[in-house]
Amino acid sequence: MNISYQWLSALLGADPGVDKVARLLTDAGLEIEKVREVGANLASVLVAVVESTRPHPTSKNPLTLVTVGLGSQGSLEIVCGAKNVPAPGGRVLFAPVGTTVFTGDPKSPSFVLVEKPVAGIVSKGMLCSEIELDLGSDDSGIIVLDEEIPAGTKLVDVLPGAHDWILEVNVTPNRPDALGHLGVARDVAALLAIPFNGVRAKCVPSRPAREDERVRVESKTAACDRFDAAVLVDATVRRSPLWLRSRLHRLGLRAINNVVDASNYVMLELGQPNHTYDLDVIAERTVIARNAVDGEVLQTLDEKTRTLSAADIVIADAKKPVGLAGVMGGEGSGITDNTKRLLLEAAHFDPSTVRRMAKRHEIHSDASHRFERGVDPTCPPLAIARLKELLVELTGATVVDADVTARGPSELAPSPEVAVRDARVKAVLGIAVSRDEERRILAALGFSLVDEAPERVVVRVPTWRPDVTREIDVIEEIGRVFGLDRVPLAVVPSSGARAGAVRDFSQRRRVRDALVALGLDEAVNYAFDADALFESVGVRATARIANPLSSDRAAMRPTLVAGLLKNASLAVRHGEHKVRLFEVGTVFSARASDDPHANERDATAANEGPLHEETRVAFVLVGPRDSYLGDAGSVDVLDGKGVVEALVESLSRSEVRADREGEAPPWAHRAAFARLSVGDRVLGYVSELHPSMRGAFRLPASTVIAELSLEALTAIRPALRAIRPSKLPSMRRDVALLVARSHPVATVAALLREGAGERCTSVALFDRYVGKELPEGAHSVAFSMEFSPLGDKTLTDAEVDGWVKAAVARVVQDLQAVQR
Amino acid sequence: MEALDAIEREVDSAFAPVRDEQELRATHAKFLGKEGSLTEIMRRMPELAPAEKKTFGQAVNRVKTAVEAASEAAEVRLRQAALARELDREPTDVTMPGRRPRVGRQHPLHRVLYDVTDIFVSMGFDVAEGPESDWETNNFERLGFPPDHPALDMQDTFFLHNEGRPGPRTLLRTHTSTVQIRELLSHPPPVMIVAPGTVFRCDDDATHSPMFAQIEGLVVDEGISLAHLRGTLATFAQRLFGKDVTTRMRGSYFPFTEPSVELDASCSVCGGRDPHCRLCKGSGWLEVAGAGMVDPIVLSNCGIDPEKYTGFAFGLGIDRLAMIRYQVPSIELLYSNDERFLRSL
């Protein structure tokens, strides 16, 4: 909402200063997002009278040389390109050299006039259009004033509020009263503690109405509880005077004609939307607020044809709808240049009904914006009175005694009475407000005192504050005018209460920290993406957004893998060969109908949502291993497994087991994937990317991915027990074995360990060799075996050799291995 | 005796050319080894007369000592030479890059999220969480959003496909305030939680991302007032931005708090003195949190007596704090996962 400081100031009868007003309003909840100074350039602009004109002697362009009189400042000849230079005697606006003028071009919005020749002739200024003075949007010609103003008069002396500040107010949905200058002025007055009398309309003379000037109004719907109408005759529809045009322009509205402009002016003043009709096109001079008939058609002012339903409320004449109630007027009943008789409407409509209509028809108008927030239901008579006053002045019309008011079928509930307890005010605000100050604040905001007792007051809420219905709402009003910044600082007495709604915050954090420590970078992808992205890794999304930003952002991610591959692909395209990315995030799937959390009540009680949500941990490795001035090769599935092993070790000191069981994910490479487990819990899968999926992401063969369950990763937390390290040395023996490759290395190691007895504390693979000289299908594997002494008994070479021999014998026997 | 003298004369010149351990051992052996010249002479001692023995013995000892001394000196010389050789090798070009383990980068959003969470945890808050998908009831109704009210427009909502299921509409939560409901339903007051999490709004432009991170705070107990809210957020702002930061509280509107406030912190960069400040744009203030006293309707919707208990709630945008801290030029970068962006921080 744009608010004119000059207008505000006029309503208040005070000039507190724009900065002060902006600060006070912001502190009280009407945030001023911006203050725009306008009209600072107008100080030097003068009213000039055209004395004579002659065509430019040499220019091929249609330029006119205009001699204008500037009163005591004599006459000047000015070059003018406009086609609408008035005949001698006409009044125009003259900007002398040095004045800032506007271009209407956002790239270079303004410049300062200098004395320079136009087509060979030097002017000492220019005759200006609305755009050039930033007084309107008309650039069809120079401004020609209708008023009889002496030549040489300063524009600022005849244009009230020429130099102004526009306050851009962020009006929250609870403050419909602040959608007019009246409501904002009331707040300012309360904040400044100055008297404020609101807006009153001057009584205008009227004459008795003839029979054909009388109108009939009726409300047949509960959604319209009040409908006021009035009639003016002998109106002249024309362009509005400059003060009105410029005021509307500065507040962001386009000037149309004096009737429509007056209507908009009243809306900006009071916050009450209203409408004017050409009485002569209203069938039977009858206006009815009613439900539309299904299939009824109305062409609205935005030139769209709307098919209506019974849920719509229309304003109709005796034959057809002429407007969508509270939303937008209809084409064909509005004001034209030939309109002579005016029908004025100011009504009150039910907020929810207007909101649903506006949503259904996808219209957001100044009227619907106000009605859906709640307009003061008692305002229509004042709006009609103000409109009459303005229209008489602007159009020369005569008011006839044809005012009518229709009431809806149901009475509007009176505004509520609310008891406000002193103790509660202090309990909520944390500071006591004196009864005197409380009464002053509430009175300034329009609350009336109904009853007063030592411990409480009872007040009636003003009709323009539909959001205030309870004690707490009144306390907020007291607080924001009293000054929220006066609330002191206090320390919460820490309750030590533990959270009840707990999920996996600390687990996510531990895993993130661990993966960062392992040298991976963290990604955060959107939770939704294109179905096609997930299909490219063979996974189908089962949960989707009904109203996505675009159809390729509708699928809730069923896997983290696709997003990470997309990120890796981007990195590779940018020339990065080495990618190490991980993500810890939620994946989504639709719940089965027999899921115990499929209904809202049970799921909420269990702190679950409507979708099945699972936190996953995923990473992608691409490109060469970390190495230095040498080729360490590219990553493969064992690099991925290594990351998981290190992660699990750092989380729980546990061993990771790998196998090829279960159902491998579609992105797994069948020769290079592993299912990873700790104990009997499956963590997930690690794999080189399936070769057929590389193309879509343009990723190399050395792309390794893993996706694991956070829950499984962090569920295992064995109680760790410290060992007392022996003071005696342990002993190492290396053994090399030739063994069939069909036997997993883990099996060989396990047999060695088993065969070596309990003093063997580790068996670690340190070399593996495959070569043509080895028997078909065999490889040579070398293990380092460690033996640790027990207590204070030193190990002897003989006993260790014996254990190694036993271990090797076991492998030779069970796997037909050969010691090398 | 003459032979002994000859040996003694030989000693120094014999050890002088020694160049390594092996030569040293050989030279030593030449005098004192099994076949050594001095050994030979000593072997003949028993043949001497007792009177000669003493003199001769003393002489042998003298020569033996000389040999040992020369040998030791040579050894020291060799060790020093070896040390000098090792130290004088071609120096390593230490301007070559170090062989370093790769350092991972935590996402800037999570760095800020955890820092913010830690501040509140240190003040006595516990961490609560709820799901990212939720029902309209928990996201709006129980929080006191009136049906068909323009307040619903403040939060453009992503609704989920309900697939014909009965019951309230499902959506992606538009704020972490859903956790207020879930926490209040989980146990009676006192409640003192922060709820960090991901939220979604149907909005995508230069300053809005359709997914972003928030942290919610909620305290409900007997005797909680707006002053406690202000004290809590002032302490938070000082720990996050610096101890000289001051706060101001001004009116605002959220359907689930009454009174509603915005809490601003004084600009930590210019303190309000620079009209062209990159951070506060000259206003002198930074919006820290939207907050307020928990609306009584929220408490009663969760079965809590609003006459007995009062509370405050607040919400902070993590993305904006991350953008301030790391001077991120546009919000979309936070979700670009461009390694060049991630590794710049």
PDB file of N, CA, C and O in Angstrom, chain A residues 620-672:
ATOM      1  N   VAL A 620      29.255 -39.702  -4.076  1.00  0.00           N
ATOM      2  CA  VAL A 620      29.747 -40.030  -5.410  1.00  0.00           C
ATOM      3  C   VAL A 620      31.225 -39.676  -5.454  1.00  0.00           C
ATOM      4  O   VAL A 620      31.647 -38.636  -4.939  1.00  0.00           O
ATOM      5  N   LEU A 621      32.008 -40.597  -6.020  1.00  0.00           N
ATOM      6  CA  LEU A 621      33.434 -40.352  -6.230  1.00  0.00           C
ATOM      7  C   LEU A 621      33.688 -40.485  -7.718  1.00  0.00           C
ATOM      8  O   LEU A 621      33.237 -41.449  -8.339  1.00  0.00           O
ATOM      9  N   VAL A 622      34.374 -39.536  -8.293  1.00  0.00           N
ATOM     10  CA  VAL A 622      34.693 -39.616  -9.724  1.00  0.00           C
ATOM     11  C   VAL A 622      36.156 -39.270  -9.897  1.00  0.00           C
ATOM     12  O   VAL A 622      36.666 -38.358  -9.244  1.00  0.00           O
ATOM     13  N   GLY A 623      36.826 -40.009 -10.812  1.00  0.00           N
ATOM     14  CA  GLY A 623      38.141 -39.596 -11.268  1.00  0.00           C
ATOM     15  C   GLY A 623      39.286 -40.203 -10.494  1.00  0.00           C
ATOM     16  O   GLY A 623      39.129 -41.211  -9.805  1.00  0.00           O
ATOM     17  N   PRO A 624      40.467 -39.588 -10.638  1.00  0.00           N
ATOM     18  CA  PRO A 624      41.682 -40.176 -10.069  1.00  0.00           C
ATOM     19  C   PRO A 624      41.659 -40.200  -8.543  1.00  0.00           C
ATOM     20  O   PRO A 624      40.998 -39.400  -7.904  1.00  0.00           O
ATOM     21  N   ARG A 625      42.390 -41.161  -7.995  1.00  0.00           N
ATOM     22  CA  ARG A 625      42.611 -41.186  -6.553  1.00  0.00           C
ATOM     23  C   ARG A 625      43.510 -40.028  -6.183  1.00  0.00           C
ATOM     24  O   ARG A 625      44.208 -39.467  -7.033  1.00  0.00           O
ATOM     25  N   ASP A 626      43.524 -39.690  -4.909  1.00  0.00           N
ATOM     26  CA  ASP A 626      44.440 -38.656  -4.450  1.00  0.00           C
ATOM     27  C   ASP A 626      45.858 -39.174  -4.639  1.00  0.00           C
ATOM     28  O   ASP A 626      46.194 -40.261  -4.182  1.00  0.00           O
ATOM     29  N   SER A 627      46.670 -38.432  -5.347  1.00  0.00           N
ATOM     30  CA  SER A 627      48.048 -38.853  -5.537  1.00  0.00           C
ATOM     31  C   SER A 627      48.858 -37.616  -5.837  1.00  0.00           C
ATOM     32  O   SER A 627      48.325 -36.527  -5.991  1.00  0.00           O
ATOM     33  N   TYR A 628      50.198 -37.823  -5.961  1.00  0.00           N
ATOM     34  CA  TYR A 628      51.046 -36.657  -6.118  1.00  0.00           C
ATOM     35  C   TYR A 628      52.132 -36.984  -7.123  1.00  0.00           C
ATOM     36  O   TYR A 628      52.900 -37.921  -6.929  1.00  0.00           O
ATOM     37  N   LEU A 629      52.175 -36.202  -8.175  1.00  0.00           N
ATOM     38  CA  LEU A 629      53.205 -36.366  -9.198  1.00  0.00           C
ATOM     39  C   LEU A 629      53.344 -37.818  -9.614  1.00  0.00           C
ATOM     40  O   LEU A 629      54.432 -38.338  -9.764  1.00  0.00           O
ATOM     41  N   GLY A 630      52.237 -38.492  -9.693  1.00  0.00           N
ATOM     42  CA  GLY A 630      52.313 -39.882 -10.119  1.00  0.00           C
ATOM     43  C   GLY A 630      50.900 -40.362 -10.324  1.00  0.00           C
ATOM     44  O   GLY A 630      49.954 -39.715  -9.876  1.00  0.00           O
ATOM     45  N   ASP A 631      50.758 -41.466 -11.016  1.00  0.00           N
ATOM     46  CA  ASP A 631      49.420 -41.956 -11.311  1.00  0.00           C
ATOM     47  C   ASP A 631      49.043 -43.021 -10.297  1.00  0.00           C
ATOM     48  O   ASP A 631      49.643 -44.097 -10.273  1.00  0.00           O
ATOM     49  N   ALA A 632      48.061 -42.710  -9.459  1.00  0.00           N
ATOM     50  CA  ALA A 632      47.618 -43.697  -8.479  1.00  0.00           C
ATOM     51  C   ALA A 632      46.386 -44.424  -8.993  1.00  0.00           C
ATOM     52  O   ALA A 632      45.734 -45.137  -8.253  1.00  0.00           O
ATOM     53  N   GLY A 633      46.048 -44.198 -10.250  1.00  0.00           N
ATOM     54  CA  GLY A 633      44.886 -44.863 -10.829  1.00  0.00           C
ATOM     55  C   GLY A 633      43.606 -44.126 -10.479  1.00  0.00           C
ATOM     56  O   GLY A 633      43.606 -43.096  -9.803  1.00  0.00           O
ATOM     57  N   SER A 634      42.485 -44.643 -11.015  1.00  0.00           N
ATOM     58  CA  SER A 634      41.193 -44.005 -10.786  1.00  0.00           C
ATOM     59  C   SER A 634      40.408 -44.788  -9.753  1.00  0.00           C
ATOM     60  O   SER A 634      40.677 -45.952  -9.503  1.00  0.00           O
ATOM     61  N   VAL A 635      39.407 -44.134  -9.203  1.00  0.00           N
ATOM     62  CA  VAL A 635      38.639 -44.777  -8.149  1.00  0.00           C
ATOM     63  C   VAL A 635      37.828 -45.948  -8.699  1.00  0.00           C
ATOM     64  O   VAL A 635      37.408 -45.942  -9.850  1.00  0.00           O
ATOM     65  N   ASP A 636      37.649 -46.965  -7.866  1.00  0.00           N
ATOM     66  CA  ASP A 636      36.759 -48.061  -8.214  1.00  0.00           C
ATOM     67  C   ASP A 636      35.914 -48.390  -6.982  1.00  0.00           C
ATOM     68  O   ASP A 636      35.948 -47.652  -5.995  1.00  0.00           O
ATOM     69  N   VAL A 637      35.189 -49.484  -7.064  1.00  0.00           N
ATOM     70  CA  VAL A 637      34.237 -49.787  -6.008  1.00  0.00           C
ATOM     71  C   VAL A 637      34.903 -49.906  -4.639  1.00  0.00           C
ATOM     72  O   VAL A 637      34.306 -49.579  -3.609  1.00  0.00           O
ATOM     73  N   LEU A 638      36.187 -50.334  -4.628  1.00  0.00           N
ATOM     74  CA  LEU A 638      36.846 -50.488  -3.332  1.00  0.00           C
ATOM     75  C   LEU A 638      37.165 -49.144  -2.684  1.00  0.00           C
ATOM     76  O   LEU A 638      37.249 -49.049  -1.465  1.00  0.00           O
ATOM     77  N   ASP A 639      37.326 -48.083  -3.514  1.00  0.00           N
ATOM     78  CA  ASP A 639      37.478 -46.750  -2.925  1.00  0.00           C
ATOM     79  C   ASP A 639      36.181 -46.362  -2.214  1.00  0.00           C
ATOM     80  O   ASP A 639      36.201 -45.779  -1.133  1.00  0.00           O
ATOM     81  N   GLY A 640      35.073 -46.690  -2.858  1.00  0.00           N
ATOM     82  CA  GLY A 640      33.786 -46.398  -2.237  1.00  0.00           C
ATOM     83  C   GLY A 640      33.595 -47.194  -0.973  1.00  0.00           C
ATOM     84  O   GLY A 640      33.161 -46.670   0.060  1.00  0.00           O
ATOM     85  N   LYS A 641      33.961 -48.466  -1.031  1.00  0.00           N
ATOM     86  CA  LYS A 641      33.834 -49.298   0.152  1.00  0.00           C
ATOM     87  C   LYS A 641      34.729 -48.760   1.262  1.00  0.00           C
ATOM     88  O   LYS A 641      34.338 -48.730   2.439  1.00  0.00           O
ATOM     89  N   GLY A 642      35.901 -48.282   0.873  1.00  0.00           N
ATOM     90  CA  GLY A 642      36.826 -47.723   1.853  1.00  0.00           C
ATOM     91  C   GLY A 642      36.231 -46.529   2.581  1.00  0.00           C
ATOM     92  O   GLY A 642      36.408 -46.365   3.792  1.00  0.00           O
ATOM     93  N   VAL A 643      35.510 -45.675   1.831  1.00  0.00           N
ATOM     94  CA  VAL A 643      34.877 -44.521   2.471  1.00  0.00           C
ATOM     95  C   VAL A 643      33.872 -45.002   3.516  1.00  0.00           C
ATOM     96  O   VAL A 643      33.820 -44.492   4.639  1.00  0.00           O
ATOM     97  N   VAL A 644      33.101 -46.032   3.146  1.00  0.00           N
ATOM     98  CA  VAL A 644      32.101 -46.536   4.093  1.00  0.00           C
ATOM     99  C   VAL A 644      32.789 -47.164   5.308  1.00  0.00           C
ATOM    100  O   VAL A 644      32.362 -46.957   6.448  1.00  0.00           O
ATOM    101  N   GLU A 645      33.856 -47.913   5.034  1.00  0.00           N
ATOM    102  CA  GLU A 645      34.573 -48.537   6.165  1.00  0.00           C
ATOM    103  C   GLU A 645      35.112 -47.481   7.124  1.00  0.00           C
ATOM    104  O   GLU A 645      34.971 -47.593   8.341  1.00  0.00           O
ATOM    105  N   ALA A 646      35.699 -46.441   6.545  1.00  0.00           N
ATOM    106  CA  ALA A 646      36.249 -45.386   7.397  1.00  0.00           C
ATOM    107  C   ALA A 646      35.132 -44.668   8.148  1.00  0.00           C
ATOM    108  O   ALA A 646      35.263 -44.313   9.318  1.00  0.00           O
ATOM    109  N   LEU A 647      34.010 -44.442   7.442  1.00  0.00           N
ATOM    110  CA  LEU A 647      32.865 -43.784   8.074  1.00  0.00           C
ATOM    111  C   LEU A 647      32.361 -44.603   9.261  1.00  0.00           C
ATOM    112  O   LEU A 647      32.154 -44.081  10.367  1.00  0.00           O
ATOM    113  N   VAL A 648      32.194 -45.909   9.019  1.00  0.00           N
ATOM    114  CA  VAL A 648      31.680 -46.770  10.087  1.00  0.00           C
ATOM    115  C   VAL A 648      32.686 -46.851  11.228  1.00  0.00           C
ATOM    116  O   VAL A 648      32.320 -46.828  12.397  1.00  0.00           O
ATOM    117  N   GLU A 649      33.961 -46.896  10.874  1.00  0.00           N
ATOM    118  CA  GLU A 649      34.965 -46.947  11.936  1.00  0.00           C
ATOM    119  C   GLU A 649      34.884 -45.689  12.790  1.00  0.00           C
ATOM    120  O   GLU A 649      34.909 -45.743  14.018  1.00  0.00           O
ATOM    121  N   SER A 650      34.734 -44.541  12.123  1.00  0.00           N
ATOM    122  CA  SER A 650      34.709 -43.317  12.917  1.00  0.00           C
ATOM    123  C   SER A 650      33.411 -43.197  13.715  1.00  0.00           C
ATOM    124  O   SER A 650      33.382 -42.586  14.757  1.00  0.00           O
ATOM    125  N   LEU A 651      32.332 -43.786  13.215  1.00  0.00           N
ATOM    126  CA  LEU A 651      31.057 -43.684  13.931  1.00  0.00           C
ATOM    127  C   LEU A 651      30.968 -44.684  15.073  1.00  0.00           C
ATOM    128  O   LEU A 651      30.469 -44.372  16.144  1.00  0.00           O
ATOM    129  N   SER A 652      31.430 -45.921  14.814  1.00  0.00           N
ATOM    130  CA  SER A 652      31.154 -46.971  15.810  1.00  0.00           C
ATOM    131  C   SER A 652      32.263 -47.999  15.956  1.00  0.00           C
ATOM    132  O   SER A 652      32.066 -49.002  16.618  1.00  0.00           O
ATOM    133  N   ARG A 653      33.437 -47.755  15.374  1.00  0.00           N
ATOM    134  CA  ARG A 653      34.568 -48.694  15.483  1.00  0.00           C
ATOM    135  C   ARG A 653      34.183 -50.096  15.025  1.00  0.00           C
ATOM    136  O   ARG A 653      34.742 -51.071  15.493  1.00  0.00           O
ATOM    137  N   SER A 654      33.166 -50.161  14.133  1.00  0.00           N
ATOM    138  CA  SER A 654      32.710 -51.493  13.728  1.00  0.00           C
ATOM    139  C   SER A 654      33.317 -51.883  12.382  1.00  0.00           C
ATOM    140  O   SER A 654      33.796 -51.048  11.639  1.00  0.00           O
ATOM    141  N   GLU A 655      33.251 -53.180  12.122  1.00  0.00           N
ATOM    142  CA  GLU A 655      33.739 -53.730  10.863  1.00  0.00           C
ATOM    143  C   GLU A 655      32.597 -53.772   9.853  1.00  0.00           C
ATOM    144  O   GLU A 655      31.481 -54.139  10.192  1.00  0.00           O
ATOM    145  N   VAL A 656      32.908 -53.426   8.614  1.00  0.00           N
ATOM    146  CA  VAL A 656      31.902 -53.493   7.549  1.00  0.00           C
ATOM    147  C   VAL A 656      32.065 -54.813   6.811  1.00  0.00           C
ATOM    148  O   VAL A 656      33.186 -55.216   6.490  1.00  0.00           O
ATOM    149  N   ARG A 657      30.966 -55.489   6.575  1.00  0.00           N
ATOM    150  CA  ARG A 657      31.011 -56.729   5.809  1.00  0.00           C
ATOM    151  C   ARG A 657      30.429 -56.461   4.431  1.00  0.00           C
ATOM    152  O   ARG A 657      29.440 -55.746   4.301  1.00  0.00           O
ATOM    153  N   ALA A 658      31.062 -57.030   3.413  1.00  0.00           N
ATOM    154  CA  ALA A 658      30.566 -56.833   2.051  1.00  0.00           C
ATOM    155  C   ALA A 658      30.145 -58.158   1.467  1.00  0.00           C
ATOM    156  O   ALA A 658      30.813 -59.168   1.665  1.00  0.00           O
ATOM    157  N   ASP A 659      29.022 -58.166   0.780  1.00  0.00           N
ATOM    158  CA  ASP A 659      28.645 -59.360   0.024  1.00  0.00           C
ATOM    159  C   ASP A 659      27.890 -58.916  -1.209  1.00  0.00           C
ATOM    160  O   ASP A 659      27.788 -57.712  -1.474  1.00  0.00           O
ATOM    161  N   ARG A 660      27.387 -59.863  -1.974  1.00  0.00           N
ATOM    162  CA  ARG A 660      26.678 -59.510  -3.196  1.00  0.00           C
ATOM    163  C   ARG A 660      25.247 -60.012  -3.124  1.00  0.00           C
ATOM    164  O   ARG A 660      24.631 -60.339  -4.117  1.00  0.00           O
ATOM    165  N   GLU A 661      24.723 -60.022  -1.904  1.00  0.00           N
ATOM    166  CA  GLU A 661      23.381 -60.548  -1.682  1.00  0.00           C
ATOM    167  C   GLU A 661      22.337 -59.462  -1.894  1.00  0.00           C
ATOM    168  O   GLU A 661      22.656 -58.300  -2.136  1.00  0.00           O
ATOM    169  N   GLY A 662      21.089 -59.840  -1.710  1.00  0.00           N
ATOM    170  CA  GLY A 662      19.972 -58.892  -1.753  1.00  0.00           C
ATOM    171  C   GLY A 662      19.711 -58.424  -3.174  1.00  0.00           C
ATOM    172  O   GLY A 662      20.270 -58.935  -4.147  1.00  0.00           O
ATOM    173  N   GLU A 663      18.832 -57.433  -3.274  1.00  0.00           N
ATOM    174  CA  GLU A 663      18.484 -56.904  -4.585  1.00  0.00           C
ATOM    175  C   GLU A 663      19.288 -55.630  -4.812  1.00  0.00           C
ATOM    176  O   GLU A 663      19.047 -54.608  -4.177  1.00  0.00           O
ATOM    177  N   ALA A 664      20.261 -55.724  -5.708  1.00  0.00           N
ATOM    178  CA  ALA A 664      21.127 -54.571  -5.946  1.00  0.00           C
ATOM    179  C   ALA A 664      20.325 -53.466  -6.619  1.00  0.00           C
ATOM    180  O   ALA A 664      19.418 -53.743  -7.403  1.00  0.00           O
ATOM    181  N   PRO A 665      20.623 -52.206  -6.322  1.00  0.00           N
ATOM    182  CA  PRO A 665      19.885 -51.112  -6.968  1.00  0.00           C
ATOM    183  C   PRO A 665      20.176 -51.071  -8.473  1.00  0.00           C
ATOM    184  O   PRO A 665      21.197 -51.589  -8.922  1.00  0.00           O
ATOM    185  N   PRO A 666      19.268 -50.463  -9.241  1.00  0.00           N
ATOM    186  CA  PRO A 666      19.414 -50.485 -10.700  1.00  0.00           C
ATOM    187  C   PRO A 666      20.687 -49.809 -11.189  1.00  0.00           C
ATOM    188  O   PRO A 666      21.156 -50.117 -12.278  1.00  0.00           O
ATOM    189  N   TRP A 667      21.240 -48.902 -10.398  1.00  0.00           N
ATOM    190  CA  TRP A 667      22.438 -48.190 -10.854  1.00  0.00           C
ATOM    191  C   TRP A 667      23.715 -48.981 -10.587  1.00  0.00           C
ATOM    192  O   TRP A 667      24.811 -48.552 -10.919  1.00  0.00           O
ATOM    193  N   ALA A 668      23.582 -50.194  -9.973  1.00  0.00           N
ATOM    194  CA  ALA A 668      24.769 -50.968  -9.619  1.00  0.00           C
ATOM    195  C   ALA A 668      25.364 -51.665 -10.844  1.00  0.00           C
ATOM    196  O   ALA A 668      24.651 -52.127 -11.732  1.00  0.00           O
ATOM    197  N   HIS A 669      26.683 -51.722 -10.878  1.00  0.00           N
ATOM    198  CA  HIS A 669      27.437 -52.433 -11.911  1.00  0.00           C
ATOM    199  C   HIS A 669      27.562 -53.865 -11.410  1.00  0.00           C
ATOM    200  O   HIS A 669      28.119 -54.088 -10.326  1.00  0.00           O
ATOM    201  N   ARG A 670      27.071 -54.869 -12.191  1.00  0.00           N
ATOM    202  CA  ARG A 670      26.961 -56.191 -11.572  1.00  0.00           C
ATOM    203  C   ARG A 670      28.308 -56.821 -11.281  1.00  0.00           C
ATOM    204  O   ARG A 670      28.410 -57.742 -10.477  1.00  0.00           O
ATOM    205  N   ALA A 671      29.376 -56.318 -11.901  1.00  0.00           N
ATOM    206  CA  ALA A 671      30.692 -56.875 -11.595  1.00  0.00           C
ATOM    207  C   ALA A 671      31.410 -56.060 -10.532  1.00  0.00           C
ATOM    208  O   ALA A 671      32.531 -56.390 -10.154  1.00  0.00           O
ATOM    209  N   ALA A 672      30.823 -54.947 -10.111  1.00  0.00           N
ATOM    210  CA  ALA A 672      31.547 -54.088  -9.179  1.00  0.00           C
ATOM    211  C   ALA A 672      30.590 -53.399  -8.228  1.00  0.00           C
ATOM    212  O   ALA A 672      30.482 -52.184  -8.185  1.00  0.00           O
TER     213      ALA A 672
END
